[in-house]
Short mmCIF file of C-alpha atoms and ligand atoms in Angstrom, two decimals:
data_model
loop_
_atom_site.label_atom_id
_atom_site.label_comp_id
_atom_site.label_asym_id
_atom_site.label_seq_id
_atom_site.Cartn_x
_atom_site.Cartn_y
_atom_site.Cartn_z
CA MET B 1 -3.35 -32.66 1.85
CA ALA B 2 -7.45 -32.37 2.60
CA ALA B 3 -10.38 -31.53 -0.27
CA GLY B 4 -13.01 -29.85 0.25
CA THR B 5 -13.73 -25.62 0.74
CA ALA B 6 -16.01 -24.27 3.21
CA LEU B 7 -18.50 -22.12 3.24
CA ILE B 8 -20.05 -20.35 6.66
CA TYR B 9 -23.15 -17.97 6.88
CA ASP B 10 -25.79 -17.90 8.74
CA GLU B 11 -28.84 -15.42 7.74
CA GLU B 12 -29.11 -13.85 11.62
CA MET B 13 -26.61 -12.24 9.97
CA THR B 14 -28.40 -10.01 7.81
CA LYS B 15 -31.26 -9.36 10.42
CA TYR B 16 -29.33 -6.11 11.75
CA LYS B 17 -30.03 -2.50 9.77
CA LEU B 18 -29.17 0.86 10.28
CA LEU B 19 -32.28 2.45 11.85
CA TRP B 20 -31.29 6.23 11.81
CA VAL B 21 -30.13 8.62 8.72
CA ASP B 22 -26.70 8.45 8.20
CA PRO B 23 -24.92 8.84 4.75
CA ALA B 24 -21.62 7.76 5.65
CA CYS B 25 -23.38 4.11 6.49
CA LYS B 26 -26.44 3.74 4.66
CA ILE B 27 -24.15 1.16 1.89
CA GLU B 28 -23.53 -1.01 4.78
CA ALA B 29 -26.74 -2.65 4.12
CA PRO B 30 -27.98 -6.13 4.88
CA GLU B 31 -29.03 -7.10 0.94
CA ARG B 32 -24.98 -7.36 1.14
CA LEU B 33 -25.07 -11.22 2.59
CA THR B 34 -28.32 -12.00 0.96
CA VAL B 35 -27.02 -11.53 -2.33
CA SER B 36 -23.54 -12.95 -2.04
CA HIS B 37 -25.34 -16.22 -0.96
CA GLU B 38 -27.91 -15.85 -3.12
CA ALA B 39 -25.32 -15.51 -6.40
CA LEU B 40 -23.62 -18.64 -4.65
CA VAL B 41 -26.79 -20.69 -4.69
CA ARG B 42 -27.66 -19.49 -8.07
CA SER B 43 -25.14 -20.62 -9.70
CA GLY B 44 -24.63 -23.97 -7.80
CA LEU B 45 -21.13 -23.34 -5.83
CA ALA B 46 -22.97 -23.25 -2.85
CA ASP B 47 -23.58 -26.43 -3.19
CA ARG B 48 -19.80 -27.40 -3.87
CA CYS B 49 -18.94 -26.08 -0.60
CA VAL B 50 -18.55 -27.88 2.22
CA SER B 51 -21.64 -25.78 4.91
CA ILE B 52 -20.03 -25.35 7.86
CA PRO B 53 -22.51 -24.04 10.82
CA VAL B 54 -21.44 -20.91 12.51
CA ARG B 55 -20.91 -19.82 16.32
CA GLU B 56 -20.77 -17.17 18.43
CA ALA B 57 -17.11 -16.26 19.62
CA THR B 58 -17.08 -16.59 23.56
CA ASP B 59 -15.62 -13.59 25.51
CA GLU B 60 -12.16 -15.47 25.54
CA ASP B 61 -11.87 -15.32 21.47
CA ILE B 62 -13.14 -11.81 21.51
CA LEU B 63 -10.62 -10.39 24.57
CA LEU B 64 -8.03 -11.93 21.75
CA VAL B 65 -8.36 -8.80 20.89
CA HIS B 66 -9.96 -6.54 21.97
CA SER B 67 -10.20 -5.06 25.78
CA GLU B 68 -12.41 -5.67 28.46
CA GLU B 69 -14.20 -2.54 28.49
CA TYR B 70 -14.80 -2.16 25.47
CA LEU B 71 -16.00 -5.91 24.70
CA GLU B 72 -18.46 -4.82 28.19
CA ALA B 73 -19.92 -1.79 26.68
CA VAL B 74 -20.94 -3.18 23.24
CA LYS B 75 -22.63 -6.32 25.87
CA LYS B 76 -25.31 -3.15 26.65
CA THR B 77 -26.10 -2.53 23.35
CA PRO B 78 -29.00 -5.06 22.55
CA TYR B 79 -30.53 -2.85 25.74
CA MET B 80 -30.24 0.19 24.46
CA THR B 81 -33.10 2.51 23.55
CA LEU B 82 -32.43 3.85 19.65
CA GLU B 83 -31.71 6.98 21.14
CA ASP B 84 -28.93 5.41 23.88
CA LEU B 85 -27.55 3.42 20.58
CA LYS B 86 -27.32 6.64 18.60
CA GLU B 87 -25.37 8.23 21.60
CA PHE B 88 -23.10 4.99 21.41
CA THR B 89 -22.55 5.22 17.86
CA LEU B 90 -21.03 8.51 18.23
CA HIS B 91 -18.45 7.70 20.18
CA TYR B 92 -16.87 5.79 17.26
CA GLY B 93 -15.99 6.88 14.13
CA ASP B 94 -18.26 6.02 9.94
CA VAL B 95 -20.21 3.06 12.46
CA TYR B 96 -23.25 2.64 13.00
CA PHE B 97 -25.27 0.54 16.39
CA HIS B 98 -28.35 -1.79 16.48
CA PRO B 99 -29.93 -4.17 19.30
CA ASN B 100 -28.74 -7.43 17.03
CA ILE B 101 -25.26 -6.25 15.67
CA TYR B 102 -23.59 -7.43 19.08
CA HIS B 103 -25.61 -10.60 18.42
CA CYS B 104 -24.80 -10.75 14.92
CA ALA B 105 -20.99 -9.53 15.88
CA LYS B 106 -20.12 -12.44 17.57
CA LEU B 107 -21.11 -14.62 14.73
CA ALA B 108 -19.31 -13.10 12.15
CA ALA B 109 -16.27 -13.04 14.70
CA GLY B 110 -17.57 -17.24 15.37
CA ALA B 111 -17.72 -18.31 11.69
CA THR B 112 -14.44 -16.90 11.47
CA LEU B 113 -12.90 -19.28 13.95
CA GLN B 114 -15.45 -21.94 12.08
CA LEU B 115 -13.32 -21.80 9.20
CA VAL B 116 -10.24 -21.42 10.76
CA ASP B 117 -11.00 -24.16 12.83
CA SER B 118 -12.14 -26.58 9.73
CA VAL B 119 -8.79 -25.50 8.24
CA MET B 120 -6.45 -26.15 10.68
CA MET B 121 -8.37 -29.74 11.59
CA ALA B 122 -7.73 -30.09 7.40
CA LYS B 123 -11.89 -30.99 7.56
CA VAL B 124 -11.23 -28.68 3.92
CA ARG B 125 -8.58 -27.64 2.74
CA ASN B 126 -9.70 -24.00 2.19
CA GLY B 127 -13.34 -22.15 2.91
CA MET B 128 -14.92 -18.62 2.87
CA ALA B 129 -16.88 -17.20 5.39
CA LEU B 130 -19.65 -14.18 4.56
CA VAL B 131 -19.87 -12.72 7.58
CA ARG B 132 -21.37 -9.00 8.18
CA PRO B 133 -20.65 -6.65 10.83
CA PRO B 134 -17.10 -6.73 8.92
CA GLY B 135 -13.51 -6.75 10.68
CA HIS B 136 -10.82 -4.89 9.66
CA HIS B 137 -10.86 -1.04 10.94
CA SER B 138 -11.93 -1.64 14.84
CA MET B 139 -9.69 -1.28 16.61
CA ARG B 140 -8.70 -2.75 20.84
CA SER B 141 -11.20 -0.60 21.85
CA ALA B 142 -13.08 0.94 19.58
CA ALA B 143 -15.49 -0.07 16.35
CA ASN B 144 -14.70 2.04 13.69
CA GLY B 145 -15.94 1.89 10.02
CA PHE B 146 -18.90 -0.42 9.99
CA CYS B 147 -16.73 -3.35 12.08
CA VAL B 148 -17.45 -3.85 15.51
CA PHE B 149 -15.18 -6.58 16.15
CA ASN B 150 -11.91 -7.58 14.52
CA ASN B 151 -12.84 -11.22 12.68
CA VAL B 152 -9.66 -11.34 11.02
CA ALA B 153 -7.39 -10.61 14.04
CA ILE B 154 -9.39 -12.63 16.73
CA ALA B 155 -8.50 -14.86 13.93
CA ALA B 156 -4.65 -15.53 13.95
CA GLN B 157 -5.07 -14.94 17.27
CA TYR B 158 -6.74 -18.00 17.99
CA ALA B 159 -4.72 -20.17 15.74
CA LYS B 160 -1.33 -18.87 16.74
CA GLN B 161 -2.82 -19.77 20.51
CA LYS B 162 -4.45 -23.39 19.29
CA TYR B 163 -2.37 -24.99 16.75
CA GLY B 164 0.74 -23.22 17.86
CA LEU B 165 1.44 -21.77 14.34
CA LYS B 166 4.55 -19.84 14.21
CA ARG B 167 3.33 -17.68 10.97
CA VAL B 168 0.18 -16.55 9.70
CA LEU B 169 0.02 -13.73 6.33
CA ILE B 170 -3.03 -11.61 6.16
CA VAL B 171 -3.55 -10.37 2.64
CA ASP B 172 -6.28 -7.63 3.13
CA TRP B 173 -7.51 -6.83 -0.27
CA ASP B 174 -10.33 -4.84 0.70
CA VAL B 175 -10.09 -1.21 -1.15
CA HIS B 176 -9.40 0.13 2.75
CA HIS B 177 -6.82 0.10 5.35
CA GLY B 178 -7.30 -2.76 7.75
CA GLN B 179 -5.65 0.22 10.65
CA GLY B 180 -7.38 -2.30 13.40
CA VAL B 181 -5.63 -5.33 12.57
CA GLN B 182 -1.95 -3.00 11.41
CA TYR B 183 -2.13 -1.83 14.93
CA CYS B 184 -2.85 -5.60 16.20
CA PHE B 185 0.13 -6.85 15.04
CA GLU B 186 1.89 -3.40 14.48
CA ASP B 187 5.26 -5.17 16.83
CA ASP B 188 4.59 -9.14 16.36
CA PRO B 189 7.02 -10.07 13.70
CA SER B 190 4.34 -14.14 13.57
CA VAL B 191 1.43 -11.88 11.73
CA LEU B 192 2.30 -10.20 7.97
CA TYR B 193 0.10 -7.91 7.43
CA PHE B 194 -0.54 -7.10 3.58
CA SER B 195 -3.25 -3.81 2.83
CA TRP B 196 -3.07 -2.74 -0.51
CA HIS B 197 -6.02 0.87 -0.12
CA ARG B 198 -7.42 3.47 -1.59
CA TYR B 199 -5.19 6.98 0.25
CA GLU B 200 -4.78 9.41 -2.17
CA HIS B 201 -2.17 11.02 -0.51
CA GLN B 202 -3.90 10.70 2.64
CA LYS B 203 -6.94 12.59 1.77
CA PHE B 204 -9.20 9.36 1.77
CA TRP B 205 -10.80 7.81 4.59
CA PRO B 206 -8.66 6.78 7.22
CA ASN B 207 -7.22 9.49 6.33
CA LEU B 208 -4.31 8.27 8.48
CA ARG B 209 -0.68 9.00 7.97
CA GLU B 210 0.27 5.26 9.02
CA SER B 211 -1.46 3.85 6.33
CA ASP B 212 1.23 4.72 4.12
CA PHE B 213 4.04 2.93 2.88
CA ASP B 214 6.25 4.03 5.69
CA SER B 215 4.94 2.47 7.52
CA VAL B 216 6.37 -0.98 7.62
CA GLY B 217 5.39 -1.94 11.68
CA LYS B 218 7.11 -1.68 14.81
CA GLU B 219 10.34 -2.83 17.21
CA LYS B 220 10.81 -7.28 16.20
CA GLY B 221 7.44 -6.78 13.94
CA ALA B 222 9.42 -4.30 11.21
CA GLY B 223 9.08 -5.80 7.75
CA PHE B 224 5.68 -7.54 9.19
CA THR B 225 3.41 -4.61 8.12
CA ILE B 226 3.14 -3.93 4.10
CA ASN B 227 1.25 -1.32 2.68
CA VAL B 228 0.47 -0.47 -0.52
CA PRO B 229 -1.24 3.30 -0.55
CA TRP B 230 -3.27 3.35 -3.80
CA ASN B 231 -2.98 7.70 -4.75
CA ASP B 232 -5.29 7.59 -7.46
CA VAL B 233 -8.63 5.87 -8.14
CA ARG B 234 -9.67 3.76 -11.17
CA MET B 235 -6.84 1.23 -10.43
CA GLN B 236 -7.02 -1.73 -12.97
CA ASN B 237 -6.50 -5.55 -13.10
CA SER B 238 -2.81 -4.78 -14.32
CA ASP B 239 -2.11 -3.11 -11.67
CA TYR B 240 -3.31 -5.06 -8.56
CA LEU B 241 -1.50 -8.20 -10.68
CA SER B 242 1.43 -6.20 -10.19
CA VAL B 243 1.22 -5.64 -6.89
CA PHE B 244 0.80 -9.51 -6.11
CA CYS B 245 3.91 -9.98 -8.21
CA HIS B 246 6.46 -7.53 -7.45
CA VAL B 247 5.51 -6.94 -3.56
CA LEU B 248 2.58 -9.40 -2.17
CA LEU B 249 4.04 -13.03 -3.41
CA PRO B 250 7.56 -12.43 -3.34
CA VAL B 251 7.35 -11.53 0.11
CA ALA B 252 4.55 -14.04 0.82
CA TYR B 253 7.22 -17.50 0.06
CA GLU B 254 9.63 -15.96 1.48
CA PHE B 255 7.77 -15.31 4.94
CA SER B 256 6.39 -19.17 4.38
CA PRO B 257 2.97 -18.93 6.51
CA ASP B 258 1.35 -22.00 7.81
CA LEU B 259 -2.28 -20.43 7.47
CA VAL B 260 -3.48 -17.88 5.32
CA LEU B 261 -6.16 -15.28 6.06
CA VAL B 262 -8.28 -12.96 3.34
CA SER B 263 -9.51 -10.13 4.94
CA ALA B 264 -11.41 -9.97 1.61
CA GLY B 265 -13.20 -6.76 0.75
CA PHE B 266 -14.88 -6.43 -2.94
CA ASP B 267 -15.14 -2.42 -2.62
CA SER B 268 -11.62 -2.50 -4.66
CA ALA B 269 -13.65 -3.80 -7.78
CA ILE B 270 -15.40 -2.02 -10.15
CA GLY B 271 -18.56 -0.27 -9.80
CA ASP B 272 -18.00 0.43 -5.82
CA PRO B 273 -18.92 4.10 -4.91
CA GLU B 274 -16.38 3.49 -1.92
CA GLY B 275 -13.21 2.25 -3.86
CA GLU B 276 -13.96 3.51 -7.21
CA MET B 277 -11.73 1.30 -8.61
CA CYS B 278 -11.77 -0.36 -11.81
CA ALA B 279 -11.07 -4.39 -11.55
CA THR B 280 -13.69 -6.38 -12.46
CA PRO B 281 -14.91 -9.31 -10.26
CA ASP B 282 -12.79 -12.09 -11.77
CA ILE B 283 -9.48 -10.80 -10.92
CA PHE B 284 -9.82 -12.15 -7.14
CA ALA B 285 -10.05 -15.38 -8.94
CA HIS B 286 -6.12 -14.51 -9.75
CA LEU B 287 -5.28 -13.29 -6.80
CA THR B 288 -6.74 -16.23 -4.66
CA HIS B 289 -5.44 -18.83 -7.23
CA LEU B 290 -2.12 -17.24 -6.64
CA LEU B 291 -2.54 -17.08 -2.97
CA MET B 292 -3.85 -21.26 -2.82
CA ASN B 293 -0.19 -22.47 -2.98
CA LEU B 294 0.74 -20.80 -0.15
CA ALA B 295 0.30 -22.68 3.26
CA GLY B 296 -0.54 -25.96 2.12
CA GLY B 297 -3.59 -24.08 -0.16
CA LYS B 298 -4.22 -23.16 3.82
CA VAL B 299 -6.66 -20.18 3.02
CA CYS B 300 -9.21 -18.57 4.60
CA ALA B 301 -11.10 -16.24 2.89
CA VAL B 302 -13.58 -13.75 5.42
CA LEU B 303 -15.75 -10.83 4.05
CA GLU B 304 -15.44 -7.48 4.98
CA GLY B 305 -16.46 -4.51 1.73
CA GLY B 306 -18.21 -4.43 -0.46
CA TYR B 307 -20.97 -1.32 -1.43
CA ASN B 308 -21.41 -2.65 -5.38
CA LEU B 309 -24.56 -5.16 -4.61
CA THR B 310 -23.69 -6.68 -8.73
CA SER B 311 -19.86 -6.27 -8.78
CA LEU B 312 -20.20 -7.53 -5.04
CA ALA B 313 -21.75 -11.14 -5.57
CA GLN B 314 -19.82 -11.72 -8.79
CA SER B 315 -16.65 -11.31 -7.33
CA VAL B 316 -17.70 -13.59 -4.29
CA CYS B 317 -18.02 -16.01 -6.65
CA GLN B 318 -14.76 -15.95 -8.30
CA THR B 319 -13.33 -16.05 -5.27
CA VAL B 320 -15.62 -19.54 -3.89
CA GLN B 321 -15.06 -20.81 -7.38
CA THR B 322 -11.00 -20.72 -7.46
CA LEU B 323 -10.90 -21.77 -3.77
CA LEU B 324 -12.74 -24.78 -5.66
CA GLY B 325 -10.31 -25.46 -7.60
CA GLU B 326 -11.54 -24.09 -10.95
CA PRO B 327 -9.16 -22.56 -13.00
CA ALA B 328 -9.53 -19.24 -12.96
CA PRO B 329 -10.82 -17.10 -16.07
CA ARG B 330 -9.08 -15.78 -19.01
CA PRO B 331 -8.43 -11.99 -16.88
CA ALA B 332 -9.53 -8.74 -19.18
CA ASN B 333 -7.60 -6.51 -21.12
CA LEU B 334 -4.19 -6.68 -19.32
CA GLU B 335 -1.75 -3.34 -20.15
CA GLY B 336 1.02 -2.56 -17.84
CA PRO B 337 0.11 -1.14 -14.47
CA CYS B 338 -0.68 2.92 -14.80
CA LYS B 339 2.33 5.38 -13.43
CA SER B 340 0.47 5.76 -9.98
CA ALA B 341 0.84 2.39 -9.07
CA LEU B 342 4.23 1.74 -10.35
CA GLU B 343 4.89 4.55 -8.59
CA SER B 344 3.60 3.31 -4.85
CA LEU B 345 5.01 0.00 -6.48
CA HIS B 346 8.36 1.70 -5.83
CA CYS B 347 8.37 3.07 -2.66
CA VAL B 348 6.76 -0.23 -1.24
CA ARG B 349 10.03 -1.85 -2.63
CA SER B 350 12.65 0.63 -1.78
CA ALA B 351 10.81 0.97 1.96
CA HIS B 352 10.87 -3.26 2.29
CA ARG B 353 13.95 -3.87 0.81
CA GLN B 354 16.30 -3.72 4.28
CA TYR B 355 14.11 -6.78 5.39
CA TRP B 356 13.48 -8.98 2.45
CA SER B 357 15.74 -10.46 0.87
CA CYS B 358 13.74 -11.25 -2.16
CA LEU B 359 13.72 -7.21 -2.53
CA LYS B 360 17.02 -6.82 -2.08
CA HIS B 361 18.69 -6.54 -5.46
CA ALA B 362 15.44 -4.95 -6.48
CA ASP B 363 15.83 -1.03 -7.91
CA ASN B 364 18.76 -0.97 -6.44
CA THR B 365 19.17 2.49 -8.16
CA ASN B 366 17.79 6.48 -6.51
CA VAL B 367 15.41 6.23 -10.42
CA SER B 368 13.67 9.09 -8.83
CA ILE B 369 16.43 11.36 -9.82
CA PHE B 370 15.30 10.81 -13.41
CA ARG B 371 12.22 11.72 -12.48
CA LYS B 372 12.57 15.29 -12.95
CA THR B 373 15.47 14.35 -15.18
CA LEU B 374 16.06 13.08 -18.36
CA VAL B 375 20.23 11.75 -18.07
CA MET B 376 21.58 10.77 -21.46
CA GLN B 377 25.03 9.72 -21.45
CA ILE B 378 27.39 8.85 -23.92
CA SER B 379 30.34 6.41 -23.83
CA ASN B 380 32.10 3.49 -25.31
CA LYS B 381 30.86 1.58 -22.09
CA LYS B 382 28.69 -1.23 -22.47
CA SER B 383 28.64 -1.53 -18.74
CA ASP B 384 25.92 1.20 -18.86
CA GLU B 385 22.18 -0.23 -18.31
CA GLN B 386 19.34 1.92 -18.52
CA LYS B 387 17.76 2.38 -14.96
CA CYS B 388 14.31 3.83 -16.64
CA LYS B 389 12.58 5.44 -19.44
CA TYR B 390 14.33 8.41 -18.68
CA HIS B 391 18.23 7.31 -18.58
CA ILE B 392 19.53 7.05 -21.91
CA PRO B 393 23.05 5.56 -21.52
CA VAL B 394 24.51 5.68 -25.34
CA CYS B 395 27.27 2.93 -26.15
CA LEU B 396 29.87 4.44 -29.14
CA LYS B 397 32.69 2.63 -30.12
CA GLN B 398 34.88 5.26 -29.48
CA GLY B 399 32.69 7.12 -27.62
CA CYS B 400 32.67 11.17 -28.12
CA GLY B 401 35.80 10.60 -29.96
CA ASP B 402 34.38 9.75 -33.57
CA MET B 403 32.50 13.07 -34.28
CA SER B 404 30.28 11.28 -36.91
CA GLY B 405 28.88 8.66 -35.11
CA PHE B 406 29.05 11.69 -32.09
CA MET B 407 26.79 13.84 -34.03
CA HIS B 408 24.27 10.99 -35.66
CA ALA B 409 23.40 10.56 -31.92
CA VAL B 410 23.36 13.89 -30.69
CA LEU B 411 20.76 14.39 -34.15
CA GLY B 412 18.79 11.20 -34.18
CA LEU B 413 18.84 10.80 -31.04
CA LEU B 414 19.22 13.69 -28.77
CA LEU B 415 17.84 16.26 -29.86
CA PRO B 416 14.71 15.27 -31.00
CA LEU B 417 14.42 13.60 -26.91
CA GLY B 418 15.20 16.57 -26.10
CA TYR B 419 12.21 18.22 -27.82
CA GLU B 420 9.87 16.17 -26.18
CA TYR B 421 10.80 16.29 -23.38
CA ASP B 422 11.07 19.72 -22.93
CA PRO B 423 13.97 20.71 -20.44
CA SER B 424 13.65 23.68 -18.41
CA LEU B 425 17.05 23.37 -18.13
CA VAL B 426 20.40 21.66 -20.11
CA LEU B 427 22.47 20.63 -18.30
CA LEU B 428 25.81 19.74 -20.41
CA VAL B 429 28.35 17.92 -19.20
CA GLN B 430 31.99 16.95 -20.79
CA MET B 431 33.66 14.13 -18.25
CA PRO B 432 38.15 15.44 -18.78
CA ASP B 433 38.78 12.45 -21.36
CA SER B 434 35.41 12.76 -23.56
CA GLY B 435 37.83 13.04 -26.81
CA LEU B 436 35.47 15.64 -27.99
CA SER B 437 36.69 18.52 -29.94
CA ASP B 438 36.34 21.78 -29.79
CA SER B 439 34.01 22.62 -33.07
CA VAL B 440 31.69 19.28 -31.92
CA TRP B 441 31.16 20.62 -28.42
CA GLN B 442 30.38 24.09 -29.76
CA HIS B 443 27.92 22.57 -32.28
CA LEU B 444 26.51 20.66 -29.28
CA ILE B 445 26.25 23.71 -27.04
CA GLY B 446 24.80 25.65 -30.53
CA LEU B 447 22.19 22.70 -30.91
CA LEU B 448 20.86 22.06 -27.23
CA GLN B 449 20.18 25.83 -27.00
CA GLY B 450 17.32 25.68 -29.14
CA LEU B 451 16.13 24.05 -26.06
CA ALA B 452 14.90 25.07 -22.09
CA GLN B 453 15.02 28.56 -23.85
CA GLY B 454 18.19 29.35 -24.24
CA HIS B 455 18.83 27.88 -20.39
CA THR B 456 21.86 26.00 -20.88
CA LEU B 457 24.82 25.19 -18.01
CA VAL B 458 27.70 23.87 -18.90
CA LEU B 459 30.11 21.98 -17.07
CA MET B 460 33.44 21.76 -18.56
CA GLN B 461 36.29 18.97 -18.24
CA VAL B 462 33.80 17.65 -14.79
CA ARG B 463 35.70 15.50 -12.61
CA ARG B 464 33.94 12.18 -11.99
CA PRO B 465 32.88 12.30 -8.23
CA THR B 466 31.34 15.13 -10.20
CA ALA B 467 29.08 13.27 -12.39
CA SER B 468 28.57 10.64 -9.66
CA SER B 469 26.36 13.01 -7.44
CA LEU B 470 24.65 14.58 -10.43
CA LEU B 471 22.84 11.13 -11.18
CA GLY B 472 21.95 11.29 -7.40
CA GLU B 473 24.40 8.65 -5.75
CA ALA B 474 25.09 9.84 -1.76
CA ALA B 475 28.46 11.13 -1.62
CA PRO B 476 31.21 9.33 0.46
CA SER B 477 31.03 10.27 4.74
CA LEU B 478 33.75 13.41 5.32
CA GLY B 479 34.12 10.55 8.68
CA GLN B 480 33.60 12.95 12.00
CA LEU B 481 34.84 16.02 11.91
CA HIS B 482 37.06 18.91 14.36
CA ALA B 483 36.04 21.43 16.08
CA PRO B 484 36.46 23.99 13.07
CA LEU B 485 39.76 26.98 13.40
CA PRO B 486 38.47 29.36 16.67
CA GLU B 487 39.61 32.38 13.94
CA ASP B 488 37.42 31.31 11.35
CA VAL B 489 34.84 30.90 13.65
CA GLU B 490 34.81 34.35 14.29
CA ALA B 491 34.98 35.29 11.00
CA ILE B 492 31.78 33.43 10.41
CA GLU B 493 29.69 34.58 13.50
CA SER B 494 30.63 38.03 13.08
CA LEU B 495 29.34 38.39 9.13
CA ARG B 496 26.51 36.05 9.97
CA HIS B 497 25.52 38.77 13.00
CA LYS B 498 26.31 41.68 11.02
CA LEU B 499 23.59 39.89 8.13
CA LYS B 500 20.68 38.89 10.14
CA ALA B 501 19.07 42.28 10.70
CA ASP B 502 18.50 41.34 6.54
CA TRP B 503 18.04 37.92 6.21
CA LYS B 504 15.34 35.29 9.07
CA LEU B 505 16.87 32.51 8.25
CA LEU B 506 19.97 33.85 9.73
CA GLN B 507 19.30 34.43 13.38
CA THR B 508 19.06 31.83 16.62
CA THR B 509 17.68 33.47 19.49
CA GLY B 510 14.27 35.48 19.77
CA LYS B 511 16.10 38.85 21.38
CA ASP B 512 16.43 41.99 19.35
CA GLU B 513 16.90 39.94 15.52
CA THR B 514 13.03 40.36 15.38
CA VAL B 515 13.54 44.00 14.92
CA LYS B 516 14.02 45.14 11.07
CA LYS B 517 15.66 47.59 10.22
CA SER B 518 14.16 50.72 9.55
C1 LIG Q 601 -15.30 -2.91 5.82
C2 LIG Q 601 -15.36 -1.33 4.91
C3 LIG Q 601 -15.46 0.82 4.94
C4 LIG Q 601 -16.38 2.29 5.85
C5 LIG Q 601 -16.28 3.03 5.06
C6 LIG Q 601 -16.44 4.43 6.03
N1 LIG Q 601 -15.41 -0.48 5.78
N2 LIG Q 601 -16.40 5.29 5.30
O1 LIG Q 601 -15.44 -1.88 3.68
ZN1 LIG Q 602 -13.01 -1.53 2.70
#
């Protein structure tokens, strides 16, 4: 295996900036690159890396991802007046142009390709490219989100073409969704795109429906796009690690990539004004470390976002230090993932169960039913195992048959849990073979009427299928339905016509049915 870590950087990429007032764009400043590079130099990390020169991406490289029309349009920007640049910028979302940005964008994409070349030609084991402008938001024919050319997407296509790679993994740990990368590979099973991103149920930029967990890729590429939406801010180290352990890594090992590209944005770190997350810079040491056993260690990290200069510089150092082979520091306070992260995790795993065998046996039960429902099941079956916090199987030797044991469970478990859970309805279900005596049943009903302001629904002698439906299991298919009896259809239809003046949802045509009864 090759040794060494490449560092690819050129000061030229600091030589463009926002030339007018735009609050959305002012955070994308040249200092992002200078502080990151200075931190690497000051810590001695830069010296331990193999320094590789940048190059300009060629038209051919850029056309691997972008359209000719778009490339030609961007090519004109160095000659534009300030007014023309402002006007050109208006065609796109949250991005700005500058007379030197086309040059820098060619260097950013070219730096990424230099990194891929040095890793693929085994000059180094892995490496990082410090680049501006970032890439993951730019699309085939559009600049977007500070991005002009899609550095990582171009690199993936380039690596497939030049080195005949069968599978490339793109890990996008930037706090924004790299929709440009997603669009580029959504029907391509040779590129697995993973992204987590601040989403807040589509309230956060870029506010796309297709950033949610149920966008999994299309056609042959179904299952090869993995989106983890963060529906809350302040995600922490445990949330990030959980998603790596329970989604990305199992799938990545199953995918078995030939190369790993990281869209390494550090706006997912604490202090960032965009992300508003709480993960500490040392988590990036762990994220990096966890990827370094894939693809024989061929990991190329490419800078994307990151707008808190302190947090950014520290995170870059953690990443490079780990690429160099330093052991990762002990991660700060690891409690479990938060509720919102668990919800996202569950949704992503469910959405991908059908595509990845590592997720097939995961969360096999319909846990969602238990979110709104606290289920306590008293039986003599040891086999019932707890499905989640809100599912409490209680195994008594004689089930409900022994009065003392049963009352012990009711008073010691069911009542306190019921009071803490504070339900709005109590549903009591008695199975036919429960063995429960009438008097115990009467006590149970009486005790539970203290909950839910007395709203109690009692189901006696319930048949097995009723219980399974109440627990959220799918009903078996009814098979093909034949046509109903004509006299039944007639009776139902005439009733519907009689009732539809009073009940809007019974109406099926616009004619004279909107007339209200006076
Ligand atoms: C690369 C990156 C963020 C754009 C935010 C626009 N772009 N509101 O982090
Ligand atoms: Zn970002």
